[in-house]
Structure formats: structure tokens, C-alpha cells
Tab-separated table of N, CA and C in Angstrom:
chain	number	residue	atom	x	y	z
A	1	MET	N	49.237	72.874	137.936
A	1	MET	CA	50.325	72.976	137.053
A	1	MET	C	51.522	71.926	137.401
A	2	THR	N	52.068	71.310	136.370
A	2	THR	CA	53.085	70.358	136.604
A	2	THR	C	54.351	70.921	137.067
A	3	GLU	N	54.933	70.299	138.115
A	3	GLU	CA	56.212	70.877	138.604
A	3	GLU	C	57.277	70.550	137.706
A	4	MET	N	58.148	71.532	137.428
A	4	MET	CA	59.312	71.345	136.519
A	4	MET	C	60.520	71.135	137.448
A	5	VAL	N	61.422	70.255	136.893
A	5	VAL	CA	62.704	70.004	137.656
A	5	VAL	C	63.868	70.066	136.550
A	6	PRO	N	65.080	70.218	137.106
A	6	PRO	CA	66.218	70.189	136.196
A	6	PRO	C	66.269	68.909	135.386
A	7	ASN	N	66.567	69.065	134.079
A	7	ASN	CA	66.668	67.899	133.201
A	7	ASN	C	67.940	67.144	133.553
A	8	PRO	N	67.770	65.890	133.926
A	8	PRO	CA	68.993	65.093	134.339
A	8	PRO	C	69.891	64.721	133.184
A	9	LEU	N	69.342	64.821	132.020
A	9	LEU	CA	70.117	64.497	130.799
A	9	LEU	C	71.115	65.502	130.486
A	10	LEU	N	70.776	66.795	130.751
A	10	LEU	CA	71.673	67.887	130.323
A	10	LEU	C	73.044	67.833	130.998
A	11	PRO	N	73.163	67.635	132.343
A	11	PRO	CA	74.576	67.525	132.892
A	11	PRO	C	75.248	66.287	132.368
A	12	ALA	N	74.507	65.179	132.122
A	12	ALA	CA	75.206	63.967	131.610
A	12	ALA	C	75.773	64.194	130.215
A	13	LEU	N	75.060	64.954	129.351
A	13	LEU	CA	75.552	65.275	127.965
A	13	LEU	C	76.734	66.219	128.130
A	14	GLN	N	76.654	67.216	129.004
A	14	GLN	CA	77.728	68.133	129.192
A	14	GLN	C	78.997	67.478	129.712
A	15	GLU	N	78.845	66.511	130.655
A	15	GLU	CA	80.014	65.730	131.244
A	15	GLU	C	80.579	64.879	130.055
A	16	THR	N	79.707	64.263	129.278
A	16	THR	CA	80.216	63.469	128.131
A	16	THR	C	81.074	64.327	127.218
A	17	LEU	N	80.594	65.506	126.924
A	17	LEU	CA	81.402	66.406	126.054
A	17	LEU	C	82.750	66.765	126.737
A	18	ARG	N	82.781	67.049	128.067
A	18	ARG	CA	83.974	67.411	128.757
A	18	ARG	C	84.928	66.201	128.721
A	19	THR	N	84.406	65.025	128.764
A	19	THR	CA	85.232	63.780	128.792
A	19	THR	C	85.856	63.475	127.469
A	20	ILE	N	84.995	63.516	126.416
A	20	ILE	CA	85.489	62.936	125.052
A	20	ILE	C	86.195	64.027	124.339
A	21	GLU	N	85.905	65.340	124.531
A	21	GLU	CA	86.547	66.343	123.688
A	21	GLU	C	88.066	66.311	123.789
A	22	PRO	N	88.682	66.205	124.986
A	22	PRO	CA	90.117	66.152	124.957
A	22	PRO	C	90.695	64.839	124.458
A	23	LEU	N	89.903	63.780	124.589
A	23	LEU	CA	90.334	62.445	124.026
A	23	LEU	C	90.373	62.507	122.508
A	24	ILE	N	89.309	63.040	121.916
A	24	ILE	CA	89.267	63.198	120.483
A	24	ILE	C	90.365	64.086	119.973
A	25	HIS	N	90.570	65.201	120.656
A	25	HIS	CA	91.601	66.110	120.264
A	25	HIS	C	92.973	65.436	120.357
A	26	ASP	N	93.257	64.775	121.410
A	26	ASP	CA	94.544	64.022	121.550
A	26	ASP	C	94.783	63.025	120.468
A	27	MET	N	93.645	62.302	120.112
A	27	MET	CA	93.797	61.259	119.044
A	27	MET	C	94.051	61.924	117.705
A	28	GLN	N	93.322	63.012	117.399
A	28	GLN	CA	93.552	63.662	116.193
A	28	GLN	C	94.937	64.266	116.075
A	29	GLN	N	95.446	64.831	117.170
A	29	GLN	CA	96.752	65.494	117.176
A	29	GLN	C	97.856	64.400	117.086
A	30	ALA	N	97.576	63.275	117.716
A	30	ALA	CA	98.640	62.192	117.587
A	30	ALA	C	98.794	61.715	116.199
A	31	LEU	N	97.692	61.541	115.483
A	31	LEU	CA	97.767	61.154	114.026
A	31	LEU	C	98.463	62.265	113.183
A	32	VAL	N	98.035	63.483	113.434
A	32	VAL	CA	98.712	64.573	112.678
A	32	VAL	C	100.188	64.560	112.938
A	33	ASN	N	100.621	64.431	114.207
A	33	ASN	CA	102.029	64.411	114.499
A	33	ASN	C	102.767	63.211	113.851
A	34	ARG	N	102.150	62.034	113.926
A	34	ARG	CA	102.792	60.892	113.273
A	34	ARG	C	102.847	61.132	111.748
A	35	ALA	N	101.874	61.685	111.141
A	35	ALA	CA	101.873	61.972	109.675
A	35	ALA	C	103.009	62.968	109.428
A	36	LYS	N	103.182	63.969	110.229
A	36	LYS	CA	104.272	64.939	109.952
A	36	LYS	C	105.596	64.215	110.098
A	37	ASP	N	105.766	63.342	111.127
A	37	ASP	CA	107.003	62.532	111.273
A	37	ASP	C	107.241	61.723	109.983
A	38	PHE	N	106.206	61.134	109.512
A	38	PHE	CA	106.342	60.242	108.375
A	38	PHE	C	106.686	61.055	107.157
A	39	HIS	N	106.065	62.251	106.950
A	39	HIS	CA	106.389	63.075	105.849
A	39	HIS	C	107.795	63.642	105.774
A	40	SER	N	108.447	63.574	106.942
A	40	SER	CA	109.887	64.033	107.001
A	40	SER	C	110.801	63.233	106.098
A	41	GLY	N	110.428	61.971	105.826
A	41	GLY	CA	111.328	61.157	105.001
A	41	GLY	C	112.339	60.431	105.786
A	42	ARG	N	112.360	60.622	107.047
A	42	ARG	CA	113.430	59.946	107.845
A	42	ARG	C	112.929	58.620	108.466
A	43	ILE	N	111.667	58.294	108.316
A	43	ILE	CA	111.117	57.133	108.961
A	43	ILE	C	111.070	55.941	107.952
A	44	TRP	N	110.664	56.209	106.714
A	44	TRP	CA	110.521	55.137	105.785
A	44	TRP	C	110.386	55.814	104.407
A	45	THR	N	111.147	55.252	103.408
A	45	THR	CA	111.070	55.749	101.993
A	45	THR	C	110.881	54.636	101.093
A	46	GLY	N	110.547	55.012	99.836
A	46	GLY	CA	110.286	54.019	98.757
A	46	GLY	C	108.907	54.018	98.389
A	47	PRO	N	108.609	53.188	97.351
A	47	PRO	CA	107.252	53.162	96.757
A	47	PRO	C	106.149	52.656	97.741
A	48	VAL	N	106.589	51.685	98.557
A	48	VAL	CA	105.505	51.143	99.517
A	48	VAL	C	105.232	52.250	100.625
A	49	ALA	N	106.378	52.928	100.970
A	49	ALA	CA	106.207	53.985	101.957
A	49	ALA	C	105.271	55.161	101.398
A	50	LYS	N	105.397	55.384	100.074
A	50	LYS	CA	104.575	56.399	99.509
A	50	LYS	C	103.105	55.924	99.488
A	51	ASP	N	102.818	54.669	99.194
A	51	ASP	CA	101.437	54.156	99.333
A	51	ASP	C	100.918	54.310	100.690
A	52	PHE	N	101.790	53.880	101.680
A	52	PHE	CA	101.371	53.942	103.064
A	52	PHE	C	101.064	55.399	103.512
A	53	ASP	N	101.838	56.320	103.038
A	53	ASP	CA	101.730	57.710	103.297
A	53	ASP	C	100.351	58.239	102.859
A	54	GLY	N	99.963	57.833	101.688
A	54	GLY	CA	98.632	58.130	101.211
A	54	GLY	C	97.516	57.584	102.093
A	55	GLU	N	97.668	56.347	102.496
A	55	GLU	CA	96.718	55.713	103.421
A	55	GLU	C	96.669	56.464	104.734
A	56	LEU	N	97.847	56.787	105.227
A	56	LEU	CA	97.862	57.481	106.539
A	56	LEU	C	97.163	58.800	106.458
A	57	ASP	N	97.428	59.515	105.306
A	57	ASP	CA	96.646	60.770	105.121
A	57	ASP	C	95.159	60.611	105.102
A	58	ARG	N	94.645	59.603	104.408
A	58	ARG	CA	93.243	59.287	104.292
A	58	ARG	C	92.689	59.008	105.678
A	59	HIS	N	93.338	58.143	106.394
A	59	HIS	CA	92.822	57.768	107.772
A	59	HIS	C	92.885	58.977	108.715
A	60	THR	N	93.920	59.760	108.648
A	60	THR	CA	94.003	60.936	109.436
A	60	THR	C	92.855	61.875	109.163
A	61	GLY	N	92.501	62.071	107.907
A	61	GLY	CA	91.376	62.830	107.469
A	61	GLY	C	90.054	62.359	108.007
A	62	ARG	N	89.937	60.982	107.962
A	62	ARG	CA	88.689	60.340	108.411
A	62	ARG	C	88.556	60.488	109.944
A	63	VAL	N	89.633	60.317	110.621
A	63	VAL	CA	89.596	60.468	112.105
A	63	VAL	C	89.210	61.906	112.430
A	64	ARG	N	89.802	62.832	111.807
A	64	ARG	CA	89.526	64.267	112.083
A	64	ARG	C	88.085	64.547	111.826
A	65	TYR	N	87.587	64.112	110.706
A	65	TYR	CA	86.134	64.336	110.266
A	65	TYR	C	85.183	63.688	111.281
A	66	ALA	N	85.497	62.429	111.660
A	66	ALA	CA	84.581	61.700	112.565
A	66	ALA	C	84.581	62.341	113.918
A	67	GLY	N	85.786	62.670	114.412
A	67	GLY	CA	85.834	63.320	115.762
A	67	GLY	C	85.123	64.645	115.778
A	68	ASP	N	85.371	65.487	114.778
A	68	ASP	CA	84.648	66.732	114.671
A	68	ASP	C	83.163	66.616	114.565
A	69	THR	N	82.695	65.558	113.801
A	69	THR	CA	81.309	65.307	113.663
A	69	THR	C	80.631	64.891	115.000
A	70	ILE	N	81.362	64.008	115.679
A	70	ILE	CA	80.809	63.532	116.965
A	70	ILE	C	80.670	64.703	117.915
A	71	LEU	N	81.756	65.550	117.965
A	71	LEU	CA	81.634	66.729	118.883
A	71	LEU	C	80.597	67.700	118.495
A	72	ASN	N	80.481	68.000	117.211
A	72	ASN	CA	79.460	68.922	116.762
A	72	ASN	C	78.091	68.421	116.989
A	73	GLU	N	77.838	67.105	116.777
A	73	GLU	CA	76.475	66.552	117.086
A	73	GLU	C	76.191	66.576	118.567
A	74	LEU	N	77.183	66.306	119.434
A	74	LEU	CA	76.913	66.379	120.862
A	74	LEU	C	76.657	67.825	121.307
A	75	ARG	N	77.398	68.769	120.815
A	75	ARG	CA	77.123	70.157	121.103
A	75	ARG	C	75.635	70.545	120.709
A	76	LEU	N	75.318	70.152	119.502
A	76	LEU	CA	73.977	70.394	118.939
A	76	LEU	C	72.926	69.751	119.941
A	77	GLN	N	73.199	68.540	120.280
A	77	GLN	CA	72.238	67.821	121.220
A	77	GLN	C	72.134	68.631	122.526
A	78	ILE	N	73.204	69.137	122.988
A	78	ILE	CA	73.143	69.920	124.261
A	78	ILE	C	72.276	71.190	124.106
A	79	THR	N	72.480	71.842	123.004
A	79	THR	CA	71.690	73.063	122.815
A	79	THR	C	70.190	72.775	122.606
A	80	ARG	N	69.901	71.584	122.116
A	80	ARG	CA	68.501	71.176	121.874
A	80	ARG	C	67.815	70.526	123.141
A	81	THR	N	68.648	70.318	124.178
A	81	THR	CA	68.109	69.703	125.372
A	81	THR	C	67.467	70.658	126.346
A	82	ALA	N	66.282	70.472	126.748
A	82	ALA	CA	65.619	71.441	127.652
A	82	ALA	C	66.284	71.505	129.039
A	83	ASP	N	66.394	72.624	129.605
A	83	ASP	CA	67.008	72.850	130.900
A	83	ASP	C	66.045	72.228	132.015
A	84	MET	N	64.815	72.290	131.806
A	84	MET	CA	63.813	71.864	132.753
A	84	MET	C	62.793	70.877	132.072
A	85	VAL	N	62.411	69.910	132.814
A	85	VAL	CA	61.475	68.944	132.389
A	85	VAL	C	60.496	68.611	133.569
A	86	THR	N	59.381	67.955	133.225
A	86	THR	CA	58.465	67.530	134.296
A	86	THR	C	59.171	66.481	135.133
A	87	GLU	N	58.629	66.334	136.369
A	87	GLU	CA	59.180	65.215	137.215
A	87	GLU	C	59.036	63.853	136.590
A	88	LYS	N	57.975	63.685	135.967
A	88	LYS	CA	57.712	62.417	135.302
A	88	LYS	C	58.731	62.151	134.202
A	89	GLU	N	59.003	63.187	133.391
A	89	GLU	CA	60.019	63.047	132.267
A	89	GLU	C	61.418	62.828	132.889
A	90	ALA	N	61.722	63.527	133.932
A	90	ALA	CA	63.052	63.398	134.578
A	90	ALA	C	63.189	61.965	135.093
A	91	LEU	N	62.175	61.405	135.715
A	91	LEU	CA	62.256	59.977	136.210
A	91	LEU	C	62.501	59.046	134.988
A	92	ARG	N	61.707	59.302	133.920
A	92	ARG	CA	61.803	58.453	132.737
A	92	ARG	C	63.265	58.470	132.175
A	93	LEU	N	63.862	59.696	132.056
A	93	LEU	CA	65.170	59.851	131.600
A	93	LEU	C	66.182	59.167	132.497
A	94	ILE	N	66.043	59.318	133.752
A	94	ILE	CA	66.988	58.642	134.722
A	94	ILE	C	66.922	57.156	134.515
A	95	ARG	N	65.763	56.612	134.424
A	95	ARG	CA	65.632	55.155	134.192
A	95	ARG	C	66.143	54.745	132.840
A	96	GLN	N	65.806	55.501	131.795
A	96	GLN	CA	66.209	55.101	130.413
A	96	GLN	C	67.729	55.172	130.250
A	97	TYR	N	68.367	56.194	130.849
A	97	TYR	CA	69.847	56.333	130.634
A	97	TYR	C	70.654	55.979	131.781
A	98	ASP	N	69.996	55.388	132.835
A	98	ASP	CA	70.722	54.985	134.063
A	98	ASP	C	71.536	56.138	134.604
A	99	LEU	N	70.888	57.203	134.867
A	99	LEU	CA	71.541	58.462	135.296
A	99	LEU	C	71.510	58.461	136.822
């Protein structure tokens, strides 16, 4: 029977999630906060400001969607990653992903 070992990819994926999740959250929150500041009307007013406001809202939505999508895909990948793999597979993963 082939010896099974811990999958070296799993902790790498988990560490990636722990690293990028707060970064994505901070980026999303920064855009939301700037949009709120902009909506206050104290930063810039007028027709060009209104156009910019619409663009800011669109970009904020895109960043939120993209960040959430990345995090969801990474979480899904973690749940689909086997806890244990053969020694041969572990070595292949270590070489392939420079783990």
C-alpha cells in the first residue's frame, strides 16, 4: 500500500487565504470609506464630480465583487484539496509550486 503524507499544498493555500483576506478587506473598506466621503458633498461638487461619483461607485462595486470572488474561489479550492496525498504526489506538488 502507498504511504500517504500530509498534502503540502493545503497549508500553502490556507496561508494564502490568511494573508490576502485582510488585504482585500482593507482595500474594499478603503474604497467604501472614500466613496462615503465623496458622497458627503464636501470634497467636490458639480457635473464633473457627479460623473466621477458614478465611476467611483462602479469601480468600488467591481473591487468588492473581484475581492469576494477571489476569496470564495480560494476557500472552495481549500475545501477541494485533499488532506493526504501519496509521497510521490507530495513531492510533485512541492516541486511544481516551490513549496
